[in-house]
PDB file of C-alpha atoms in Angstrom:
ATOM      1  CA  UNK A   1     -15.834  -0.635  -4.412  1.00 97.00           C
ATOM      2  CA  UNK A   2     -13.727  -2.796  -6.700  1.00 98.00           C
ATOM      3  CA  UNK A   3     -12.930  -6.174  -5.182  1.00 98.00           C
ATOM      4  CA  UNK A   4      -9.520  -7.731  -5.742  1.00 98.00           C
ATOM      5  CA  UNK A   5      -8.809 -11.439  -5.463  1.00 98.00           C
ATOM      6  CA  UNK A   6      -5.495 -13.232  -5.605  1.00 98.00           C
ATOM      7  CA  UNK A   7      -4.532 -16.811  -6.236  1.00 98.00           C
ATOM      8  CA  UNK A   8      -3.076 -18.809  -4.786  1.00 98.00           C
ATOM      9  CA  UNK A   9      -3.279 -17.529  -1.216  1.00 98.00           C
ATOM     10  CA  UNK A  10       0.012 -19.264  -0.524  1.00 98.00           C
ATOM     11  CA  UNK A  11       2.548 -21.383  -2.323  1.00 97.00           C
ATOM     12  CA  UNK A  12       5.694 -23.295  -1.563  1.00 97.00           C
ATOM     13  CA  UNK A  13       8.542 -23.095  -4.029  1.00 97.00           C
ATOM     14  CA  UNK A  14      12.247 -23.766  -4.332  1.00 96.00           C
ATOM     15  CA  UNK A  15      15.074 -21.445  -5.235  1.00 96.00           C
ATOM     16  CA  UNK A  16      15.258 -21.253  -9.001  1.00 97.00           C
ATOM     17  CA  UNK A  17      11.570 -22.005  -9.567  1.00 97.00           C
ATOM     18  CA  UNK A  18       9.371 -19.905 -11.807  1.00 98.00           C
ATOM     19  CA  UNK A  19       6.509 -18.489  -9.761  1.00 98.00           C
ATOM     20  CA  UNK A  20       3.265 -16.981 -11.031  1.00 98.00           C
ATOM     21  CA  UNK A  21       0.703 -15.116  -8.935  1.00 98.00           C
ATOM     22  CA  UNK A  22      -2.651 -14.025 -10.301  1.00 98.00           C
ATOM     23  CA  UNK A  23      -4.786 -11.031  -9.349  1.00 98.00           C
ATOM     24  CA  UNK A  24      -8.333 -10.477 -10.566  1.00 98.00           C
ATOM     25  CA  UNK A  25     -10.459  -7.335 -10.331  1.00 98.00           C
ATOM     26  CA  UNK A  26     -14.242  -7.390  -9.990  1.00 98.00           C
ATOM     27  CA  UNK A  27     -14.491  -4.918 -12.866  1.00 98.00           C
ATOM     28  CA  UNK A  28     -12.184  -3.586 -15.528  1.00 98.00           C
ATOM     29  CA  UNK A  29      -9.367  -1.402 -14.238  1.00 98.00           C
ATOM     30  CA  UNK A  30      -7.409  -0.828 -17.473  1.00 97.00           C
ATOM     31  CA  UNK A  31      -3.790  -1.361 -16.414  1.00 97.00           C
ATOM     32  CA  UNK A  32      -4.115   0.545 -13.119  1.00 97.00           C
ATOM     33  CA  UNK A  33      -2.564  -2.140 -10.955  1.00 98.00           C
ATOM     34  CA  UNK A  34       0.573  -2.430  -8.877  1.00 98.00           C
ATOM     35  CA  UNK A  35       2.381  -5.272  -7.165  1.00 98.00           C
ATOM     36  CA  UNK A  36       3.996  -4.948  -3.735  1.00 98.00           C
ATOM     37  CA  UNK A  37       6.296  -7.237  -1.791  1.00 98.00           C
ATOM     38  CA  UNK A  38       6.234  -7.338   1.995  1.00 98.00           C
ATOM     39  CA  UNK A  39       8.558  -9.133   4.363  1.00 98.00           C
ATOM     40  CA  UNK A  40       7.673  -9.741   8.022  1.00 96.00           C
ATOM     41  CA  UNK A  41       7.920  -6.613  10.146  1.00 96.00           C
ATOM     42  CA  UNK A  42       8.723  -4.414   7.170  1.00 98.00           C
ATOM     43  CA  UNK A  43       6.845  -1.892   5.069  1.00 98.00           C
ATOM     44  CA  UNK A  44       5.650  -2.982   1.636  1.00 98.00           C
ATOM     45  CA  UNK A  45       7.940  -2.405  -1.331  1.00 98.00           C
ATOM     46  CA  UNK A  46       6.800  -1.440  -4.822  1.00 98.00           C
ATOM     47  CA  UNK A  47       7.773  -3.944  -7.503  1.00 98.00           C
ATOM     48  CA  UNK A  48       5.559  -3.264 -10.515  1.00 98.00           C
ATOM     49  CA  UNK A  49       3.208  -0.412 -11.409  1.00 97.00           C
ATOM     50  CA  UNK A  50       0.833   0.158 -14.306  1.00 97.00           C
ATOM     51  CA  UNK A  51       0.552  -3.641 -14.508  1.00 97.00           C
ATOM     52  CA  UNK A  52       3.876  -4.146 -16.268  1.00 97.00           C
ATOM     53  CA  UNK A  53       6.276  -1.279 -15.494  1.00 96.00           C
ATOM     54  CA  UNK A  54       9.230  -2.408 -13.410  1.00 97.00           C
ATOM     55  CA  UNK A  55      10.036  -0.025 -10.559  1.00 96.00           C
ATOM     56  CA  UNK A  56      13.570   1.345 -10.637  1.00 95.00           C
ATOM     57  CA  UNK A  57      15.991  -0.867  -8.744  1.00 97.00           C
ATOM     58  CA  UNK A  58      13.784  -3.958  -8.796  1.00 98.00           C
ATOM     59  CA  UNK A  59      15.470  -7.037 -10.304  1.00 98.00           C
ATOM     60  CA  UNK A  60      14.441  -7.983 -13.832  1.00 98.00           C
ATOM     61  CA  UNK A  61      13.356 -11.459 -12.697  1.00 98.00           C
ATOM     62  CA  UNK A  62      10.119  -9.746 -11.621  1.00 98.00           C
ATOM     63  CA  UNK A  63       7.608  -9.011 -14.360  1.00 98.00           C
ATOM     64  CA  UNK A  64       3.954  -8.137 -14.578  1.00 98.00           C
ATOM     65  CA  UNK A  65       1.315  -8.479 -17.236  1.00 98.00           C
ATOM     66  CA  UNK A  66      -2.389  -8.103 -17.839  1.00 98.00           C
ATOM     67  CA  UNK A  67      -5.076  -5.498 -18.326  1.00 98.00           C
ATOM     68  CA  UNK A  68      -8.769  -5.163 -17.713  1.00 98.00           C
ATOM     69  CA  UNK A  69      -9.587  -7.663 -14.977  1.00 98.00           C
ATOM     70  CA  UNK A  70      -6.798 -10.265 -15.017  1.00 98.00           C
ATOM     71  CA  UNK A  71      -3.203  -9.656 -14.001  1.00 98.00           C
ATOM     72  CA  UNK A  72      -0.115 -11.732 -13.334  1.00 98.00           C
ATOM     73  CA  UNK A  73       3.095 -11.273 -11.384  1.00 98.00           C
ATOM     74  CA  UNK A  74       5.890 -13.610 -12.442  1.00 98.00           C
ATOM     75  CA  UNK A  75       9.196 -14.291 -10.750  1.00 98.00           C
ATOM     76  CA  UNK A  76      11.309 -15.998 -13.379  1.00 98.00           C
ATOM     77  CA  UNK A  77      13.833 -17.622 -11.039  1.00 97.00           C
ATOM     78  CA  UNK A  78      13.005 -17.439  -7.340  1.00 97.00           C
ATOM     79  CA  UNK A  79      15.806 -16.205  -5.123  1.00 96.00           C
ATOM     80  CA  UNK A  80      16.167 -16.625  -1.338  1.00 94.00           C
ATOM     81  CA  UNK A  81      15.332 -12.958  -0.760  1.00 96.00           C
ATOM     82  CA  UNK A  82      12.036 -13.329  -2.643  1.00 97.00           C
ATOM     83  CA  UNK A  83      10.311 -15.343   0.065  1.00 94.00           C
ATOM     84  CA  UNK A  84       7.669 -12.856   1.177  1.00 98.00           C
ATOM     85  CA  UNK A  85       4.009 -11.931   0.800  1.00 98.00           C
ATOM     86  CA  UNK A  86       2.869 -10.265  -2.418  1.00 98.00           C
ATOM     87  CA  UNK A  87      -0.089  -7.923  -2.775  1.00 98.00           C
ATOM     88  CA  UNK A  88      -1.779  -6.386  -5.768  1.00 98.00           C
ATOM     89  CA  UNK A  89      -3.377  -2.933  -5.518  1.00 98.00           C
ATOM     90  CA  UNK A  90      -5.850  -1.320  -7.881  1.00 98.00           C
ATOM     91  CA  UNK A  91      -5.437   2.430  -8.279  1.00 97.00           C
ATOM     92  CA  UNK A  92      -8.071   2.787 -10.984  1.00 97.00           C
ATOM     93  CA  UNK A  93     -10.512   4.592  -8.718  1.00 96.00           C
ATOM     94  CA  UNK A  94     -11.214   5.367  -5.084  1.00 97.00           C
ATOM     95  CA  UNK A  95     -11.474   3.570  -2.784  1.00 98.00           C
ATOM     96  CA  UNK A  96      -8.222   1.889  -3.719  1.00 98.00           C
ATOM     97  CA  UNK A  97      -8.248  -1.792  -2.816  1.00 98.00           C
ATOM     98  CA  UNK A  98      -5.582  -4.377  -2.159  1.00 98.00           C
ATOM     99  CA  UNK A  99      -5.765  -8.042  -2.921  1.00 98.00           C
ATOM    100  CA  UNK A 100      -5.648 -10.382   0.109  1.00 98.00           C
ATOM    101  CA  UNK A 101      -2.048 -11.348  -0.530  1.00 98.00           C
ATOM    102  CA  UNK A 102      -0.053 -14.389  -1.629  1.00 98.00           C
ATOM    103  CA  UNK A 103       2.532 -15.812   0.732  1.00 98.00           C
ATOM    104  CA  UNK A 104       5.530 -17.413  -0.960  1.00 98.00           C
ATOM    105  CA  UNK A 105       7.517 -19.703   1.288  1.00 95.00           C
ATOM    106  CA  UNK A 106      10.290 -22.221   1.006  1.00 87.00           C
ATOM    107  CA  UNK A 107       9.474 -25.747  -0.102  1.00 87.00           C
TER     108      UNK A 107
ATOM    109  CA  UNK B   1      17.495  10.725   1.297  1.00 96.00           C
ATOM    110  CA  UNK B   2      13.818  10.388   0.495  1.00 97.00           C
ATOM    111  CA  UNK B   3      12.106   9.384   3.721  1.00 98.00           C
ATOM    112  CA  UNK B   4       8.768   9.174   5.507  1.00 98.00           C
ATOM    113  CA  UNK B   5       8.595   8.860   9.286  1.00 98.00           C
ATOM    114  CA  UNK B   6       5.318   8.193  11.084  1.00 98.00           C
ATOM    115  CA  UNK B   7       4.590   9.031  14.702  1.00 98.00           C
ATOM    116  CA  UNK B   8       1.678   9.383  17.077  1.00 98.00           C
ATOM    117  CA  UNK B   9       0.624   5.788  17.499  1.00 98.00           C
ATOM    118  CA  UNK B  10      -0.214   4.306  20.866  1.00 98.00           C
ATOM    119  CA  UNK B  11      -2.870   2.766  23.065  1.00 98.00           C
ATOM    120  CA  UNK B  12      -6.307   4.381  23.070  1.00 98.00           C
ATOM    121  CA  UNK B  13      -9.657   3.327  24.506  1.00 98.00           C
ATOM    122  CA  UNK B  14     -12.599   2.480  22.264  1.00 98.00           C
ATOM    123  CA  UNK B  15     -14.382   5.678  21.283  1.00 98.00           C
ATOM    124  CA  UNK B  16     -11.227   7.691  21.744  1.00 98.00           C
ATOM    125  CA  UNK B  17      -9.171   9.759  19.329  1.00 98.00           C
ATOM    126  CA  UNK B  18      -5.622   9.765  18.059  1.00 98.00           C
ATOM    127  CA  UNK B  19      -3.694  11.886  15.576  1.00 98.00           C
ATOM    128  CA  UNK B  20      -0.997  10.315  13.463  1.00 98.00           C
ATOM    129  CA  UNK B  21       1.739  12.333  11.776  1.00 98.00           C
ATOM    130  CA  UNK B  22       4.021  11.544   8.874  1.00 98.00           C
ATOM    131  CA  UNK B  23       7.130  13.670   8.370  1.00 98.00           C
ATOM    132  CA  UNK B  24       8.463  13.782   4.824  1.00 98.00           C
ATOM    133  CA  UNK B  25      11.985  14.656   3.769  1.00 98.00           C
ATOM    134  CA  UNK B  26      14.177  14.520   0.691  1.00 98.00           C
ATOM    135  CA  UNK B  27      11.522  15.463  -1.856  1.00 98.00           C
ATOM    136  CA  UNK B  28       9.072  18.235  -2.730  1.00 97.00           C
ATOM    137  CA  UNK B  29       6.231  17.126  -0.488  1.00 98.00           C
ATOM    138  CA  UNK B  30       3.640  19.502  -1.942  1.00 97.00           C
ATOM    139  CA  UNK B  31       3.956  17.907  -5.388  1.00 96.00           C
ATOM    140  CA  UNK B  32       2.756  14.447  -4.367  1.00 97.00           C
ATOM    141  CA  UNK B  33      -0.492  12.773  -3.414  1.00 97.00           C
ATOM    142  CA  UNK B  34      -0.121  11.053  -0.057  1.00 98.00           C
ATOM    143  CA  UNK B  35      -1.834   7.998   1.404  1.00 98.00           C
ATOM    144  CA  UNK B  36      -2.378   6.069   4.617  1.00 98.00           C
ATOM    145  CA  UNK B  37      -2.452   2.262   4.576  1.00 98.00           C
ATOM    146  CA  UNK B  38      -2.970   0.021   7.590  1.00 98.00           C
ATOM    147  CA  UNK B  39      -2.312  -3.586   8.486  1.00 98.00           C
ATOM    148  CA  UNK B  40      -3.771  -5.477  11.406  1.00 98.00           C
ATOM    149  CA  UNK B  41      -1.464  -8.048  12.945  1.00 97.00           C
ATOM    150  CA  UNK B  42      -1.267 -11.101  10.734  1.00 97.00           C
ATOM    151  CA  UNK B  43      -3.659  -9.603   8.175  1.00 98.00           C
ATOM    152  CA  UNK B  44      -3.406  -7.980   4.768  1.00 98.00           C
ATOM    153  CA  UNK B  45      -2.991  -4.382   3.704  1.00 98.00           C
ATOM    154  CA  UNK B  46      -5.965  -2.009   3.787  1.00 98.00           C
ATOM    155  CA  UNK B  47      -6.024   1.373   2.098  1.00 98.00           C
ATOM    156  CA  UNK B  48      -7.243   3.994   4.600  1.00 98.00           C
ATOM    157  CA  UNK B  49      -7.156   7.418   2.996  1.00 98.00           C
ATOM    158  CA  UNK B  50      -5.553   9.689   0.433  1.00 98.00           C
ATOM    159  CA  UNK B  51      -5.041  13.406  -0.066  1.00 98.00           C
ATOM    160  CA  UNK B  52      -4.267  15.057  -3.353  1.00 97.00           C
ATOM    161  CA  UNK B  53      -1.915  17.921  -3.960  1.00 96.00           C
ATOM    162  CA  UNK B  54      -4.884  20.286  -3.826  1.00 96.00           C
ATOM    163  CA  UNK B  55      -5.956  18.912  -0.462  1.00 96.00           C
ATOM    164  CA  UNK B  56      -8.804  16.763  -1.813  1.00 97.00           C
ATOM    165  CA  UNK B  57      -9.431  13.817   0.572  1.00 98.00           C
ATOM    166  CA  UNK B  58     -10.587  10.271  -0.139  1.00 98.00           C
ATOM    167  CA  UNK B  59     -11.695   7.510   2.240  1.00 98.00           C
ATOM    168  CA  UNK B  60     -13.101   4.002   2.154  1.00 97.00           C
ATOM    169  CA  UNK B  61     -16.474   3.399   3.769  1.00 97.00           C
ATOM    170  CA  UNK B  62     -14.883   1.740   6.797  1.00 97.00           C
ATOM    171  CA  UNK B  63     -13.377   5.012   8.068  1.00 98.00           C
ATOM    172  CA  UNK B  64     -15.392   7.719   6.313  1.00 98.00           C
ATOM    173  CA  UNK B  65     -16.871  10.131   8.836  1.00 98.00           C
ATOM    174  CA  UNK B  66     -14.439   9.029  11.551  1.00 98.00           C
ATOM    175  CA  UNK B  67     -11.003   9.692  10.035  1.00 98.00           C
ATOM    176  CA  UNK B  68      -9.739  12.953   8.542  1.00 98.00           C
ATOM    177  CA  UNK B  69      -6.621  13.219   6.430  1.00 98.00           C
ATOM    178  CA  UNK B  70      -4.823  16.534   6.088  1.00 98.00           C
ATOM    179  CA  UNK B  71      -1.490  17.936   5.027  1.00 98.00           C
ATOM    180  CA  UNK B  72       0.655  20.916   5.923  1.00 98.00           C
ATOM    181  CA  UNK B  73       3.006  21.514   3.040  1.00 98.00           C
ATOM    182  CA  UNK B  74       4.981  24.207   4.846  1.00 98.00           C
ATOM    183  CA  UNK B  75       5.939  21.593   7.426  1.00 98.00           C
ATOM    184  CA  UNK B  76       6.291  18.686   4.952  1.00 98.00           C
ATOM    185  CA  UNK B  77       3.792  16.814   7.071  1.00 98.00           C
ATOM    186  CA  UNK B  78       0.830  14.510   6.583  1.00 98.00           C
ATOM    187  CA  UNK B  79      -1.731  13.815   9.290  1.00 98.00           C
ATOM    188  CA  UNK B  80      -4.497  11.377  10.072  1.00 98.00           C
ATOM    189  CA  UNK B  81      -7.012  12.401  12.709  1.00 98.00           C
ATOM    190  CA  UNK B  82      -8.807   9.291  13.939  1.00 98.00           C
ATOM    191  CA  UNK B  83     -11.993   9.662  15.993  1.00 98.00           C
ATOM    192  CA  UNK B  84     -14.519   7.196  17.380  1.00 98.00           C
ATOM    193  CA  UNK B  85     -11.887   4.503  17.326  1.00 98.00           C
ATOM    194  CA  UNK B  86     -12.897   0.866  17.421  1.00 98.00           C
ATOM    195  CA  UNK B  87     -11.079  -2.358  18.186  1.00 98.00           C
ATOM    196  CA  UNK B  88     -11.103  -3.076  14.463  1.00 98.00           C
ATOM    197  CA  UNK B  89      -8.915  -0.015  13.853  1.00 98.00           C
ATOM    198  CA  UNK B  90      -6.045  -1.683  15.687  1.00 98.00           C
ATOM    199  CA  UNK B  91      -3.204  -1.929  13.176  1.00 98.00           C
ATOM    200  CA  UNK B  92       0.136  -0.658  12.024  1.00 98.00           C
ATOM    201  CA  UNK B  93      -0.474   2.528  10.046  1.00 98.00           C
ATOM    202  CA  UNK B  94       1.842   3.372   7.155  1.00 98.00           C
ATOM    203  CA  UNK B  95       2.051   6.596   5.214  1.00 98.00           C
ATOM    204  CA  UNK B  96       3.035   6.305   1.570  1.00 98.00           C
ATOM    205  CA  UNK B  97       3.964   8.661  -1.245  1.00 98.00           C
ATOM    206  CA  UNK B  98       2.158   8.296  -4.537  1.00 97.00           C
ATOM    207  CA  UNK B  99       4.428   8.417  -7.547  1.00 89.00           C
ATOM    208  CA  UNK B 100       3.000   8.869 -11.016  1.00 90.00           C
ATOM    209  CA  UNK B 101       4.366   9.180 -14.492  1.00 86.00           C
ATOM    210  CA  UNK B 102       3.095   8.702 -18.024  1.00 87.00           C
ATOM    211  CA  UNK B 103       2.705   4.981 -17.348  1.00 85.00           C
ATOM    212  CA  UNK B 104       0.802   4.998 -14.126  1.00 90.00           C
ATOM    213  CA  UNK B 105       0.513   5.557 -10.397  1.00 92.00           C
ATOM    214  CA  UNK B 106       1.982   3.715  -7.401  1.00 96.00           C
ATOM    215  CA  UNK B 107       3.089   3.953  -3.793  1.00 98.00           C
ATOM    216  CA  UNK B 108       6.837   4.205  -4.220  1.00 97.00           C
ATOM    217  CA  UNK B 109       7.966   5.397  -0.790  1.00 98.00           C
ATOM    218  CA  UNK B 110       6.660   4.035   2.505  1.00 98.00           C
ATOM    219  CA  UNK B 111       7.275   4.911   6.115  1.00 98.00           C
ATOM    220  CA  UNK B 112       8.212   2.335   8.732  1.00 98.00           C
ATOM    221  CA  UNK B 113       4.747   2.390  10.299  1.00 98.00           C
ATOM    222  CA  UNK B 114       3.279   3.351  13.656  1.00 98.00           C
ATOM    223  CA  UNK B 115       1.209   1.000  15.813  1.00 98.00           C
ATOM    224  CA  UNK B 116      -2.281   1.946  16.950  1.00 98.00           C
ATOM    225  CA  UNK B 117      -3.961  -0.238  19.571  1.00 98.00           C
ATOM    226  CA  UNK B 118      -7.596   0.335  20.478  1.00 98.00           C
ATOM    227  CA  UNK B 119      -8.401  -1.452  23.715  1.00 97.00           C
ATOM    228  CA  UNK B 120      -9.885  -0.870  27.123  1.00 96.00           C
TER     229      UNK B 120
END
């Protein structure tokens, strides 16, 4: 199974900060990667798919990049509603695997 | 409104069985792959199973041979039969719709989750 890692595991940031989260796959997965946001007690929400495609309705401050093994989620200007945990997911092959998550909290 | 609603969670003893259901509405259920994802309290997301539009199932090693995913398109319903349950299966279980287009594939619609607790 493909292993996914994320860094950092957590970060503290202020409103307005630029935030970058990295996801790495244990083998090449083309651009078959999505990013999901989850708030406490809620279901995950799709932000980005195919590494860089913004899901409809998601604010443009979210962007994704990368291909192969290294991927990045960037929030250009952190907003109060963005404090959450972020997960990457590879859908290149089964079994699909999530990264361990990155918790973004308030500095 | 496009919606997924899970049910069937509860408390079950180790070694027991439970069947989860996911009711879909607002879209053509038969046209989409469907997935189950779980999350233990305070832990990350874990992909549990998938079923294609043709009924082809997929599982990770952690549940293969114990869990069975199925779908009933006439009832717009997804199921997860869980047997030989262990304490480690305790989690909130989400069903999710898989969206795909020319760019890629993703879980675009999620249910609210149903809690499964395996304990004596």
